[in-house]
N, CA, C and O atoms as CSV, one atom per row, in Angstrom:
chain,resi,resn,atom,element,x,y,z
A,1,MET,N,N,133.842,78.621,-159.071
A,1,MET,CA,C,132.629,78.186,-158.420
A,1,MET,C,C,132.883,76.827,-157.761
A,1,MET,O,O,133.421,75.914,-158.386
A,2,ILE,N,N,132.493,76.711,-156.512
A,2,ILE,CA,C,132.583,75.443,-155.784
A,2,ILE,C,C,131.335,74.624,-156.108
A,2,ILE,O,O,130.222,75.151,-156.098
A,3,LEU,N,N,131.520,73.343,-156.394
A,3,LEU,CA,C,130.383,72.476,-156.722
A,3,LEU,C,C,129.601,72.103,-155.465
A,3,LEU,O,O,130.186,71.739,-154.445
A,4,SER,N,N,128.288,72.197,-155.547
A,4,SER,CA,C,127.403,71.762,-154.468
A,4,SER,C,C,127.251,70.244,-154.527
A,4,SER,O,O,127.668,69.607,-155.495
A,5,SER,N,N,126.658,69.677,-153.494
A,5,SER,CA,C,126.459,68.222,-153.478
A,5,SER,C,C,125.594,67.767,-154.644
A,5,SER,O,O,125.835,66.702,-155.212
A,6,SER,N,N,124.582,68.564,-155.012
A,6,SER,CA,C,123.731,68.161,-156.131
A,6,SER,C,C,124.495,68.226,-157.453
A,6,SER,O,O,124.269,67.399,-158.335
A,7,GLU,N,N,125.401,69.206,-157.600
A,7,GLU,CA,C,126.202,69.294,-158.820
A,7,GLU,C,C,127.242,68.172,-158.869
A,7,GLU,O,O,127.520,67.628,-159.937
A,8,ILE,N,N,127.808,67.830,-157.725
A,8,ILE,CA,C,128.724,66.686,-157.675
A,8,ILE,C,C,127.985,65.421,-158.107
A,8,ILE,O,O,128.503,64.643,-158.908
A,9,ASP,N,N,126.785,65.212,-157.583
A,9,ASP,CA,C,125.971,64.046,-157.966
A,9,ASP,C,C,125.668,64.047,-159.463
A,9,ASP,O,O,125.749,63.008,-160.118
A,10,ARG,N,N,125.319,65.215,-160.001
A,10,ARG,CA,C,125.013,65.309,-161.430
A,10,ARG,C,C,126.237,64.933,-162.268
A,10,ARG,O,O,126.123,64.192,-163.244
A,11,ARG,N,N,127.396,65.445,-161.885
A,11,ARG,CA,C,128.624,65.152,-162.633
A,11,ARG,C,C,129.015,63.676,-162.509
A,11,ARG,O,O,129.528,63.088,-163.460
A,12,LEU,N,N,128.775,63.083,-161.346
A,12,LEU,CA,C,129.036,61.649,-161.177
A,12,LEU,C,C,128.126,60.822,-162.085
A,12,LEU,O,O,128.580,59.877,-162.730
A,13,ARG,N,N,126.838,61.180,-162.131
A,13,ARG,CA,C,125.884,60.460,-162.995
A,13,ARG,C,C,126.237,60.619,-164.467
A,13,ARG,O,O,126.074,59.683,-165.249
A,14,ALA,N,N,126.723,61.811,-164.853
A,14,ALA,CA,C,127.105,62.065,-166.241
A,14,ALA,C,C,128.368,61.291,-166.617
A,14,ALA,O,O,128.626,61.059,-167.798
A,15,GLY,N,N,129.149,60.894,-165.624
A,15,GLY,CA,C,130.331,60.088,-165.869
A,15,GLY,C,C,131.610,60.858,-166.129
A,15,GLY,O,O,132.651,60.245,-166.362
A,16,ASP,N,N,131.567,62.199,-166.095
A,16,ASP,CA,C,132.806,62.936,-166.344
A,16,ASP,C,C,133.611,63.169,-165.065
A,16,ASP,O,O,134.805,63.459,-165.142
A,17,LEU,N,N,132.993,63.051,-163.902
A,17,LEU,CA,C,133.660,63.066,-162.605
A,17,LEU,C,C,133.542,61.653,-162.046
A,17,LEU,O,O,132.454,61.076,-162.034
A,18,ILE,N,N,134.661,61.096,-161.583
A,18,ILE,CA,C,134.643,59.729,-161.064
A,18,ILE,C,C,135.193,59.724,-159.649
A,18,ILE,O,O,136.283,60.235,-159.395
A,19,ILE,N,N,134.432,59.143,-158.727
A,19,ILE,CA,C,134.855,58.884,-157.354
A,19,ILE,C,C,134.414,57.466,-157.046
A,19,ILE,O,O,133.221,57.204,-156.898
A,20,LYS,N,N,135.386,56.533,-156.946
A,20,LYS,CA,C,135.059,55.123,-156.705
A,20,LYS,C,C,135.930,54.574,-155.592
A,20,LYS,O,O,137.136,54.820,-155.612
A,21,PRO,N,N,135.399,53.852,-154.631
A,21,PRO,CA,C,133.975,53.632,-154.436
A,21,PRO,C,C,133.319,54.886,-153.846
A,21,PRO,O,O,133.873,55.545,-152.967
A,22,TYR,N,N,132.145,55.185,-154.350
A,22,TYR,CA,C,131.372,56.321,-153.865
A,22,TYR,C,C,130.665,55.906,-152.583
A,22,TYR,O,O,130.132,54.800,-152.488
A,23,HIS,N,N,130.663,56.798,-151.598
A,23,HIS,CA,C,130.044,56.519,-150.305
A,23,HIS,C,C,129.112,57.683,-149.978
A,23,HIS,O,O,129.580,58.798,-149.746
A,24,ASP,N,N,127.804,57.444,-149.957
A,24,ASP,CA,C,126.841,58.531,-149.798
A,24,ASP,C,C,127.058,59.336,-148.518
A,24,ASP,O,O,126.834,60.547,-148.511
A,25,ALA,N,N,127.491,58.687,-147.434
A,25,ALA,CA,C,127.723,59.406,-146.175
A,25,ALA,C,C,128.895,60.381,-146.280
A,25,ALA,O,O,129.037,61.258,-145.429
A,26,SER,N,N,129.733,60.245,-147.303
A,26,SER,CA,C,130.863,61.159,-147.505
A,26,SER,C,C,130.454,62.450,-148.203
A,26,SER,O,O,131.218,63.414,-148.236
A,27,ARG,N,N,129.248,62.464,-148.759
A,27,ARG,CA,C,128.773,63.651,-149.482
A,27,ARG,C,C,128.373,64.727,-148.474
A,27,ARG,O,O,127.552,64.493,-147.587
A,28,GLN,N,N,128.965,65.898,-148.627
A,28,GLN,CA,C,128.669,67.050,-147.777
A,28,GLN,C,C,128.021,68.135,-148.633
A,28,GLN,O,O,127.987,67.995,-149.856
A,29,PRO,N,N,127.502,69.222,-148.030
A,29,PRO,CA,C,126.816,70.241,-148.827
A,29,PRO,C,C,127.653,70.837,-149.962
A,29,PRO,O,O,127.112,71.173,-151.016
A,30,ALA,N,N,128.976,70.971,-149.754
A,30,ALA,CA,C,129.816,71.560,-150.803
A,30,ALA,C,C,131.180,70.866,-150.867
A,30,ALA,O,O,132.189,71.492,-151.190
A,31,SER,N,N,131.199,69.577,-150.558
A,31,SER,CA,C,132.453,68.818,-150.621
A,31,SER,C,C,132.148,67.327,-150.558
A,31,SER,O,O,131.002,66.905,-150.402
A,32,TYR,N,N,133.221,66.544,-150.687
A,32,TYR,CA,C,133.117,65.095,-150.556
A,32,TYR,C,C,134.254,64.663,-149.632
A,32,TYR,O,O,135.405,65.040,-149.854
A,33,ASP,N,N,133.949,63.880,-148.601
A,33,ASP,CA,C,134.952,63.434,-147.644
A,33,ASP,C,C,135.665,62.183,-148.149
A,33,ASP,O,O,135.035,61.157,-148.406
A,34,LEU,N,N,136.980,62.281,-148.288
A,34,LEU,CA,C,137.788,61.125,-148.662
A,34,LEU,C,C,138.082,60.301,-147.413
A,34,LEU,O,O,138.225,60.838,-146.315
A,35,ARG,N,N,138.168,58.983,-147.604
A,35,ARG,CA,C,138.347,58.062,-146.481
A,35,ARG,C,C,139.724,57.407,-146.514
A,35,ARG,O,O,140.329,57.254,-147.575
A,36,ALA,N,N,140.203,57.024,-145.343
A,36,ALA,CA,C,141.484,56.321,-145.227
A,36,ALA,C,C,141.332,54.908,-145.775
A,36,ALA,O,O,140.349,54.226,-145.485
A,37,ALA,N,N,142.310,54.468,-146.569
A,37,ALA,CA,C,142.257,53.132,-147.170
A,37,ALA,C,C,142.671,52.039,-146.196
A,37,ALA,O,O,142.370,50.865,-146.413
A,38,LYS,N,N,143.364,52.422,-145.119
A,38,LYS,CA,C,143.804,51.418,-144.146
A,38,LYS,C,C,143.950,52.077,-142.786
A,38,LYS,O,O,144.071,53.297,-142.684
A,39,THR,N,N,143.937,51.266,-141.750
A,39,THR,CA,C,144.149,51.776,-140.398
A,39,THR,C,C,145.596,52.259,-140.287
A,39,THR,O,O,146.534,51.544,-140.639
A,40,THR,N,N,145.753,53.481,-139.793
A,40,THR,CA,C,147.066,54.108,-139.702
A,40,THR,C,C,147.140,54.929,-138.425
A,40,THR,O,O,146.199,55.650,-138.094
A,41,THR,N,N,148.248,54.826,-137.710
A,41,THR,CA,C,148.486,55.681,-136.550
A,41,THR,C,C,149.410,56.816,-136.959
A,41,THR,O,O,150.475,56.593,-137.535
A,42,LEU,N,N,148.984,58.041,-136.650
A,42,LEU,CA,C,149.763,59.237,-136.950
A,42,LEU,C,C,150.563,59.603,-135.702
A,42,LEU,O,O,149.991,60.094,-134.729
A,43,PRO,N,N,151.888,59.369,-135.715
A,43,PRO,CA,C,152.690,59.702,-134.537
A,43,PRO,C,C,152.830,61.215,-134.382
A,43,PRO,O,O,152.705,61.962,-135.353
A,44,ARG,N,N,153.088,61.650,-133.166
A,44,ARG,CA,C,153.277,63.079,-132.901
A,44,ARG,C,C,154.472,63.617,-133.676
A,44,ARG,O,O,155.526,62.983,-133.732
A,45,GLY,N,N,154.297,64.796,-134.274
A,45,GLY,CA,C,155.395,65.509,-134.896
A,45,GLY,C,C,155.904,64.948,-136.208
A,45,GLY,O,O,156.984,65.329,-136.660
A,46,ALA,N,N,155.152,64.050,-136.832
A,46,ALA,CA,C,155.627,63.426,-138.072
A,46,ALA,C,C,154.581,63.522,-139.170
A,46,ALA,O,O,153.378,63.556,-138.910
A,47,CYS,N,N,155.071,63.564,-140.405
A,47,CYS,CA,C,154.192,63.505,-141.576
A,47,CYS,C,C,154.032,62.036,-141.964
A,47,CYS,O,O,155.016,61.313,-142.115
A,48,THR,N,N,152.789,61.607,-142.122
A,48,THR,CA,C,152.486,60.232,-142.501
A,48,THR,C,C,151.690,60.256,-143.804
A,48,THR,O,O,150.736,61.022,-143.940
A,49,LEU,N,N,152.086,59.415,-144.759
A,49,LEU,CA,C,151.371,59.323,-146.027
A,49,LEU,C,C,150.272,58.282,-145.890
A,49,LEU,O,O,150.537,57.118,-145.592
A,50,VAL,N,N,149.035,58.712,-146.110
A,50,VAL,CA,C,147.860,57.854,-145.952
A,50,VAL,C,C,147.132,57.800,-147.291
A,50,VAL,O,O,146.748,58.846,-147.814
A,51,PRO,N,N,146.932,56.614,-147.860
A,51,PRO,CA,C,146.201,56.544,-149.128
A,51,PRO,C,C,144.696,56.706,-148.902
A,51,PRO,O,O,144.147,56.237,-147.905
A,52,SER,N,N,144.047,57.378,-149.847
A,52,SER,CA,C,142.575,57.424,-149.816
A,52,SER,C,C,142.058,56.095,-150.351
A,52,SER,O,O,142.711,55.438,-151.161
A,53,ILE,N,N,140.880,55.715,-149.887
A,53,ILE,CA,C,140.253,54.501,-150.423
A,53,ILE,C,C,139.698,54.781,-151.823
A,53,ILE,O,O,139.558,53.871,-152.639
A,54,GLU,N,N,139.385,56.049,-152.086
A,54,GLU,CA,C,138.741,56.428,-153.350
A,54,GLU,C,C,139.743,56.603,-154.483
A,54,GLU,O,O,140.852,57.100,-154.289
A,55,TRP,N,N,139.327,56.185,-155.655
A,55,TRP,CA,C,139.995,56.494,-156.921
A,55,TRP,C,C,139.240,57.704,-157.465
A,55,TRP,O,O,138.013,57.675,-157.559
A,56,VAL,N,N,139.956,58.760,-157.823
A,56,VAL,CA,C,139.343,60.009,-158.282
A,56,VAL,C,C,139.838,60.318,-159.687
A,56,VAL,O,O,141.026,60.186,-159.984
A,57,GLU,N,N,138.912,60.733,-160.548
A,57,GLU,CA,C,139.263,61.219,-161.881
A,57,GLU,C,C,138.552,62.544,-162.104
A,57,GLU,O,O,137.326,62.630,-162.026
A,58,LEU,N,N,139.351,63.587,-162.386
A,58,LEU,CA,C,138.792,64.915,-162.620
A,58,LEU,C,C,138.866,65.249,-164.107
A,58,LEU,O,O,139.906,65.052,-164.736
A,59,PRO,N,N,137.761,65.757,-164.675
A,59,PRO,CA,C,137.792,66.181,-166.083
A,59,PRO,C,C,138.525,67.512,-166.225
A,59,PRO,O,O,138.964,68.097,-165.235
A,60,ALA,N,N,138.651,67.983,-167.461
A,60,ALA,CA,C,139.414,69.196,-167.765
A,60,ALA,C,C,138.849,70.453,-167.117
A,60,ALA,O,O,139.582,71.422,-166.919
A,61,ASP,N,N,137.573,70.458,-166.786
A,61,ASP,CA,C,136.974,71.670,-166.239
A,61,ASP,C,C,136.797,71.647,-164.726
A,61,ASP,O,O,136.087,72.490,-164.177
A,62,LEU,N,N,137.442,70.676,-164.030
A,62,LEU,CA,C,137.353,70.611,-162.574
A,62,LEU,C,C,138.729,70.438,-161.949
A,62,LEU,O,O,139.592,69.753,-162.496
A,63,ALA,N,N,138.922,71.069,-160.795
A,63,ALA,CA,C,140.095,70.882,-159.944
A,63,ALA,C,C,139.562,70.716,-158.524
A,63,ALA,O,O,138.378,70.945,-158.278
A,64,ALA,N,N,140.417,70.324,-157.596
A,64,ALA,CA,C,139.945,70.133,-156.222
A,64,ALA,C,C,141.005,70.572,-155.220
A,64,ALA,O,O,142.207,70.473,-155.466
A,65,THR,N,N,140.525,71.056,-154.095
A,65,THR,CA,C,141.370,71.428,-152.963
A,65,THR,C,C,141.068,70.458,-151.830
A,65,THR,O,O,139.912,70.109,-151.592
A,66,LEU,N,N,142.115,70.024,-151.134
A,66,LEU,CA,C,141.944,69.119,-150.002
A,66,LEU,C,C,142.122,69.888,-148.704
A,66,LEU,O,O,143.073,70.653,-148.544
A,67,ARG,N,N,141.197,69.675,-147.782
A,67,ARG,CA,C,141.239,70.304,-146.455
A,67,ARG,C,C,141.026,69.228,-145.412
A,67,ARG,O,O,140.222,68.315,-145.602
A,68,CYS,N,N,141.740,69.336,-144.320
A,68,CYS,CA,C,141.563,68.387,-143.229
A,68,CYS,C,C,140.176,68.607,-142.613
A,68,CYS,O,O,139.721,69.743,-142.478
A,69,ARG,N,N,139.517,67.519,-142.245
A,69,ARG,CA,C,138.221,67.670,-141.570
A,69,ARG,C,C,138.435,68.350,-140.224
A,69,ARG,O,O,139.437,68.098,-139.556
A,70,SER,N,N,137.514,69.200,-139.826
A,70,SER,CA,C,137.688,69.987,-138.605
A,70,SER,C,C,137.812,69.108,-137.358
A,70,SER,O,O,138.492,69.486,-136.404
A,71,SER,N,N,137.166,67.950,-137.356
A,71,SER,CA,C,137.264,67.068,-136.188
A,71,SER,C,C,138.697,66.585,-135.981
A,71,SER,O,O,139.123,66.392,-134.842
A,72,LEU,N,N,139.447,66.386,-137.071
A,72,LEU,CA,C,140.855,66.004,-136.949
A,72,LEU,C,C,141.734,67.224,-136.683
A,72,LEU,O,O,142.702,67.131,-135.928
A,73,ALA,N,N,141.414,68.356,-137.287
A,73,ALA,CA,C,142.187,69.581,-137.050
A,73,ALA,C,C,142.155,69.952,-135.574
A,73,ALA,O,O,143.146,70.451,-135.042
A,74,ARG,N,N,141.045,69.718,-134.917
A,74,ARG,CA,C,140.929,70.016,-133.484
A,74,ARG,C,C,141.851,69.131,-132.644
A,74,ARG,O,O,142.131,69.440,-131.485
A,75,ARG,N,N,142.317,68.036,-133.233
A,75,ARG,CA,C,143.247,67.137,-132.534
A,75,ARG,C,C,144.690,67.390,-132.970
A,75,ARG,O,O,145.598,66.667,-132.561
A,76,GLY,N,N,144.903,68.415,-133.799
A,76,GLY,CA,C,146.245,68.799,-134.202
A,76,GLY,C,C,146.698,68.242,-135.531
A,76,GLY,O,O,147.880,68.339,-135.860
A,77,ILE,N,N,145.796,67.661,-136.310
A,77,ILE,CA,C,146.166,67.082,-137.601
A,77,ILE,C,C,146.117,68.168,-138.677
A,77,ILE,O,O,145.141,68.909,-138.788
A,78,LEU,N,N,147.190,68.245,-139.466
A,78,LEU,CA,C,147.293,69.187,-140.587
A,78,LEU,C,C,147.497,68.393,-141.871
A,78,LEU,O,O,148.043,67.290,-141.846
A,79,ILE,N,N,147.053,68.961,-142.999
A,79,ILE,CA,C,147.287,68.305,-144.295
A,79,ILE,C,C,148.190,69.190,-145.145
A,79,ILE,O,O,148.056,70.413,-145.164
A,80,GLY,N,N,149.109,68.542,-145.845
A,80,GLY,CA,C,149.981,69.246,-146.790
A,80,GLY,C,C,149.694,68.757,-148.198
A,80,GLY,O,O,149.137,67.675,-148.385
A,81,GLY,N,N,150.069,69.541,-149.174
A,81,GLY,CA,C,149.903,69.121,-150.573
A,81,GLY,C,C,148.468,68.937,-150.975
A,81,GLY,O,O,148.100,67.865,-151.457
A,82,GLY,N,N,147.645,69.941,-150.795
A,82,GLY,CA,C,146.221,69.764,-150.968
A,82,GLY,C,C,145.589,70.320,-152.219
A,82,GLY,O,O,144.589,71.031,-152.124
A,83,PHE,N,N,146.136,70.024,-153.407
A,83,PHE,CA,C,145.496,70.475,-154.643
A,83,PHE,C,C,145.544,69.359,-155.678
A,83,PHE,O,O,146.554,68.670,-155.819
A,84,ILE,N,N,144.435,69.190,-156.405
A,84,ILE,CA,C,144.352,68.171,-157.455
A,84,ILE,C,C,144.055,68.893,-158.767
A,84,ILE,O,O,143.049,69.592,-158.893
A,85,ASP,N,N,144.935,68.712,-159.726
A,85,ASP,CA,C,144.800,69.383,-161.020
A,85,ASP,C,C,143.756,68.717,-161.911
A,85,ASP,O,O,143.451,67.536,-161.744
A,86,PRO,N,N,143.201,69.490,-162.872
A,86,PRO,CA,C,142.321,68.893,-163.878
A,86,PRO,C,C,143.054,67.763,-164.611
A,86,PRO,O,O,144.240,67.878,-164.921
A,87,GLY,N,N,142.347,66.693,-164.875
A,87,GLY,CA,C,142.923,65.567,-165.598
A,87,GLY,C,C,143.579,64.525,-164.718
A,87,GLY,O,O,143.978,63.469,-165.209
A,88,PHE,N,N,143.701,64.801,-163.410
A,88,PHE,CA,C,144.297,63.804,-162.516
A,88,PHE,C,C,143.393,62.590,-162.421
A,88,PHE,O,O,142.168,62.699,-162.460
A,89,ARG,N,N,144.026,61.423,-162.297
A,89,ARG,CA,C,143.282,60.207,-162.005
A,89,ARG,C,C,144.155,59.323,-161.116
A,89,ARG,O,O,145.354,59.175,-161.354
A,90,GLY,N,N,143.543,58.745,-160.098
A,90,GLY,CA,C,144.267,57.847,-159.210
A,90,GLY,C,C,143.760,57.938,-157.792
A,90,GLY,O,O,142.870,58.726,-157.472
A,91,GLN,N,N,144.356,57.101,-156.941
A,91,GLN,CA,C,144.130,57.228,-155.511
A,91,GLN,C,C,144.954,58.413,-155.038
A,91,GLN,O,O,145.995,58.727,-155.614
A,92,LEU,N,N,144.484,59.064,-153.995
A,92,LEU,CA,C,145.196,60.231,-153.490
A,92,LEU,C,C,146.056,59.845,-152.301
A,92,LEU,O,O,145.637,59.068,-151.444
A,93,THR,N,N,147.260,60.394,-152.256
A,93,THR,CA,C,148.139,60.242,-151.103
A,93,THR,C,C,147.918,61.457,-150.224
A,93,THR,O,O,148.214,62.583,-150.623
A,94,LEU,N,N,147.399,61.228,-149.029
A,94,LEU,CA,C,147.103,62.307,-148.096
A,94,LEU,C,C,148.305,62.475,-147.176
A,94,LEU,O,O,148.676,61.543,-146.463
A,95,CYS,N,N,148.910,63.648,-147.189
A,95,CYS,CA,C,150.096,63.938,-146.370
A,95,CYS,C,C,149.613,64.560,-145.059
A,95,CYS,O,O,149.356,65.762,-144.995
A,96,LEU,N,N,149.490,63.741,-144.021
A,96,LEU,CA,C,148.921,64.184,-142.752
A,96,LEU,C,C,150.007,64.302,-141.691
A,96,LEU,O,O,150.779,63.367,-141.477
A,97,THR,N,N,150.062,65.453,-141.028
A,97,THR,CA,C,151.037,65.701,-139.967
A,97,THR,C,C,150.293,65.889,-138.653
A,97,THR,O,O,149.328,66.648,-138.571
A,98,ASN,N,N,150.756,65.190,-137.633
A,98,ASN,CA,C,150.142,65.264,-136.308
A,98,ASN,C,C,150.939,66.235,-135.447
A,98,ASN,O,O,152.052,65.925,-135.023
A,99,MET,N,N,150.376,67.401,-135.189
A,99,MET,CA,C,150.996,68.396,-134.322
A,99,MET,C,C,150.349,68.393,-132.933
A,99,MET,O,O,150.632,69.265,-132.112
A,100,GLY,N,N,149.490,67.421,-132.678
A,100,GLY,CA,C,148.788,67.338,-131.401
A,100,GLY,C,C,149.642,66.706,-130.309
A,100,GLY,O,O,150.790,66.329,-130.542
A,101,PRO,N,N,149.067,66.595,-129.114
A,101,PRO,CA,C,149.814,66.103,-127.954
A,101,PRO,C,C,149.959,64.584,-127.875
A,101,PRO,O,O,150.731,64.080,-127.059
A,102,GLU,N,N,149.221,63.844,-128.720
A,102,GLU,CA,C,149.272,62.383,-128.636
A,102,GLU,C,C,149.086,61.757,-130.013
A,102,GLU,O,O,148.557,62.402,-130.918
A,103,PRO,N,N,149.515,60.502,-130.183
A,103,PRO,CA,C,149.278,59.819,-131.465
A,103,PRO,C,C,147.780,59.742,-131.760
A,103,PRO,O,O,146.957,59.667,-130.847
A,104,VAL,N,N,147.443,59.761,-133.044
A,104,VAL,CA,C,146.037,59.678,-133.477
A,104,VAL,C,C,145.929,58.494,-134.436
A,104,VAL,O,O,146.686,58.393,-135.401
A,105,THR,N,N,144.978,57.600,-134.159
A,105,THR,CA,C,144.762,56.457,-135.030
A,105,THR,C,C,143.558,56.702,-135.926
A,105,THR,O,O,142.472,57.043,-135.458
A,106,LEU,N,N,143.773,56.520,-137.223
A,106,LEU,CA,C,142.695,56.589,-138.207
A,106,LEU,C,C,142.323,55.157,-138.553
A,106,LEU,O,O,143.186,54.361,-138.920
A,107,ALA,N,N,141.060,54.831,-138.441
A,107,ALA,CA,C,140.607,53.491,-138.809
A,107,ALA,C,C,140.352,53.428,-140.312
A,107,ALA,O,O,140.044,54.437,-140.947
A,108,GLU,N,N,140.485,52.234,-140.865
A,108,GLU,CA,C,140.145,52.042,-142.266
A,108,GLU,C,C,138.722,52.529,-142.503
A,108,GLU,O,O,137.815,52.207,-141.736
A,109,ARG,N,N,138.529,53.296,-143.551
A,109,ARG,CA,C,137.255,53.882,-143.979
A,109,ARG,C,C,136.830,55.121,-143.174
A,109,ARG,O,O,135.741,55.646,-143.403
A,110,ASP,N,N,137.661,55.596,-142.242
A,110,ASP,CA,C,137.358,56.862,-141.558
A,110,ASP,C,C,137.404,57.998,-142.573
A,110,ASP,O,O,138.275,58.028,-143.443
A,111,ARG,N,N,136.471,58.922,-142.459
A,111,ARG,CA,C,136.498,60.119,-143.286
A,111,ARG,C,C,137.547,61.063,-142.701
A,111,ARG,O,O,137.458,61.446,-141.534
A,112,VAL,N,N,138.550,61.440,-143.518
A,112,VAL,CA,C,139.662,62.213,-142.976
A,112,VAL,C,C,139.897,63.562,-143.655
A,112,VAL,O,O,140.374,64.495,-143.009
A,113,VAL,N,N,139.575,63.683,-144.934
A,113,VAL,CA,C,139.885,64.893,-145.693
A,113,VAL,C,C,138.688,65.299,-146.541
A,113,VAL,O,O,138.039,64.455,-147.159
A,114,GLN,N,N,138.401,66.603,-146.567
A,114,GLN,CA,C,137.352,67.123,-147.442
A,114,GLN,C,C,137.953,67.453,-148.798
A,114,GLN,O,O,138.983,68.121,-148.882
A,115,MET,N,N,137.312,66.988,-149.851
A,115,MET,CA,C,137.704,67.343,-151.215
A,115,MET,C,C,136.691,68.367,-151.721
A,115,MET,O,O,135.522,68.047,-151.931
A,116,ILE,N,N,137.150,69.592,-151.912
A,116,ILE,CA,C,136.300,70.686,-152.380
A,116,ILE,C,C,136.559,70.823,-153.873
A,116,ILE,O,O,137.674,71.134,-154.290
A,117,ILE,N,N,135.537,70.592,-154.668
A,117,ILE,CA,C,135.686,70.553,-156.125
A,117,ILE,C,C,135.255,71.891,-156.715
A,117,ILE,O,O,134.173,72.399,-156.421
A,118,GLN,N,N,136.133,72.454,-157.561
A,118,GLN,CA,C,135.884,73.760,-158.159
A,118,GLN,C,C,135.911,73.671,-159.668
A,118,GLN,O,O,136.562,72.808,-160.256
A,119,GLU,N,N,135.182,74.592,-160.275
A,119,GLU,CA,C,135.171,74.700,-161.728
A,119,GLU,C,C,136.423,75.439,-162.210
A,119,GLU,O,O,136.860,76.409,-161.591
A,120,VAL,N,N,136.989,74.970,-163.321
A,120,VAL,CA,C,138.129,75.611,-163.963
A,120,VAL,C,C,137.624,76.152,-165.300
A,120,VAL,O,O,137.140,75.389,-166.136
A,121,ARG,N,N,137.732,77.437,-165.500
A,121,ARG,CA,C,137.246,78.041,-166.741
A,121,ARG,C,C,138.352,78.132,-167.772
A,121,ARG,O,O,139.475,78.538,-167.473
A,122,ASN,N,N,138.014,77.749,-168.985
A,122,ASN,CA,C,138.920,77.851,-170.130
A,122,ASN,C,C,140.247,77.139,-169.905
A,122,ASN,O,O,141.286,77.585,-170.391
A,123,GLY,N,N,140.212,76.037,-169.173
A,123,GLY,CA,C,141.433,75.263,-168.953
A,123,GLY,C,C,141.922,74.649,-170.262
A,123,GLY,O,O,141.130,74.145,-171.058
A,124,ASP,N,N,143.231,74.698,-170.473
A,124,ASP,CA,C,143.775,74.166,-171.715
A,124,ASP,C,C,144.841,73.092,-171.481
A,124,ASP,O,O,145.460,72.610,-172.430
A,125,ARG,N,N,145.054,72.719,-170.218
A,125,ARG,CA,C,146.057,71.694,-169.913
A,125,ARG,C,C,145.504,70.700,-168.904
A,125,ARG,O,O,144.747,71.060,-168.003
A,126,LEU,N,N,145.897,69.441,-169.072
A,126,LEU,CA,C,145.519,68.386,-168.144
A,126,LEU,C,C,146.760,67.908,-167.402
A,126,LEU,O,O,147.874,67.978,-167.922
A,127,TYR,N,N,146.557,67.429,-166.198
A,127,TYR,CA,C,147.662,66.873,-165.418
A,127,TYR,C,C,148.240,65.659,-166.140
A,127,TYR,O,O,147.502,64.762,-166.548
A,128,GLN,N,N,149.541,65.637,-166.291
A,128,GLN,CA,C,150.233,64.500,-166.897
A,128,GLN,C,C,151.499,64.192,-166.113
A,128,GLN,O,O,152.490,63.727,-166.676
A,129,GLY,N,N,151.460,64.455,-164.805
A,129,GLY,CA,C,152.645,64.317,-163.975
A,129,GLY,C,C,152.937,62.903,-163.527
A,129,GLY,O,O,152.271,61.946,-163.922
A,130,ARG,N,N,153.940,62.802,-162.704
A,130,ARG,CA,C,154.452,61.498,-162.279
A,130,ARG,C,C,153.566,60.762,-161.290
A,130,ARG,O,O,153.844,59.606,-160.972
A,131,TYR,N,N,152.511,61.391,-160.793
A,131,TYR,CA,C,151.604,60.713,-159.862
A,131,TYR,C,C,150.308,60.247,-160.532
A,131,TYR,O,O,149.396,59.766,-159.860
A,132,GLN,N,N,150.233,60.393,-161.859
A,132,GLN,CA,C,149.063,59.936,-162.608
A,132,GLN,C,C,148.905,58.429,-162.405
A,132,GLN,O,O,149.887,57.687,-162.437
A,133,ASP,N,N,147.676,57.984,-162.199
A,133,ASP,CA,C,147.326,56.571,-161.999
A,133,ASP,C,C,147.931,55.971,-160.729
A,133,ASP,O,O,148.195,54.770,-160.669
A,134,SER,N,N,148.148,56.813,-159.716
A,134,SER,CA,C,148.718,56.350,-158.449
A,134,SER,C,C,147.783,55.360,-157.760
A,134,SER,O,O,146.560,55.471,-157.836
A,135,GLU,N,N,148.395,54.398,-157.092
A,135,GLU,CA,C,147.666,53.438,-156.265
A,135,GLU,C,C,148.368,53.337,-154.924
A,135,GLU,O,O,149.589,53.195,-154.863
A,136,GLY,N,N,147.590,53.412,-153.844
A,136,GLY,CA,C,148.175,53.367,-152.508
A,136,GLY,C,C,148.892,54.673,-152.166
A,136,GLY,O,O,148.817,55.650,-152.910
A,137,ALA,N,N,149.585,54.673,-151.030
A,137,ALA,CA,C,150.363,55.844,-150.627
A,137,ALA,C,C,151.638,55.883,-151.452
A,137,ALA,O,O,152.401,54.917,-151.462
A,138,VAL,N,N,151.873,56.986,-152.140
A,138,VAL,CA,C,153.017,57.093,-153.041
A,138,VAL,C,C,154.023,58.078,-152.448
A,138,VAL,O,O,153.703,59.239,-152.194
A,139,GLU,N,N,155.245,57.591,-152.232
A,139,GLU,CA,C,156.342,58.453,-151.761
A,139,GLU,C,C,156.697,59.441,-152.861
A,139,GLU,O,O,156.266,59.284,-154.003
A,140,THR,N,N,157.479,60.452,-152.522
A,140,THR,CA,C,157.923,61.411,-153.522
A,140,THR,C,C,158.708,60.717,-154.624
A,140,THR,O,O,159.480,59.792,-154.372
A,141,ARG,N,N,158.497,61.178,-155.840
A,141,ARG,CA,C,159.180,60.585,-157.000
A,141,ARG,C,C,160.135,61.576,-157.610
A,141,ARG,O,O,160.803,61.264,-158.595
């Protein structure tokens, strides 16, 4: 089940889902838009690692899928590595590739990626990988 905006709000108020800093304009009907932490230019034909401004913590019963916002997809921007496991906590490194005809500049605080949060039933494992507690854009480890 995909969480609606009201369910996302309820989980945020309950404290088991954390998105900081929370930005009300980022709330969509069935997703939350993550924002760029800094101004970044995406050159043509290259993958650029862009940190989200948000720190995200998912409880054991939630996971999330990342999708590029359609306004950026129309300009040729693609996202790679778009899944967040239950138990993850940290800033997200957004792997954005520009396949469009020209460089694209993302301004600090631009909404760039949709985070679609889903329920995980009977989950018995939490993320404990090498990107736990990440800050900023993190290269491969």
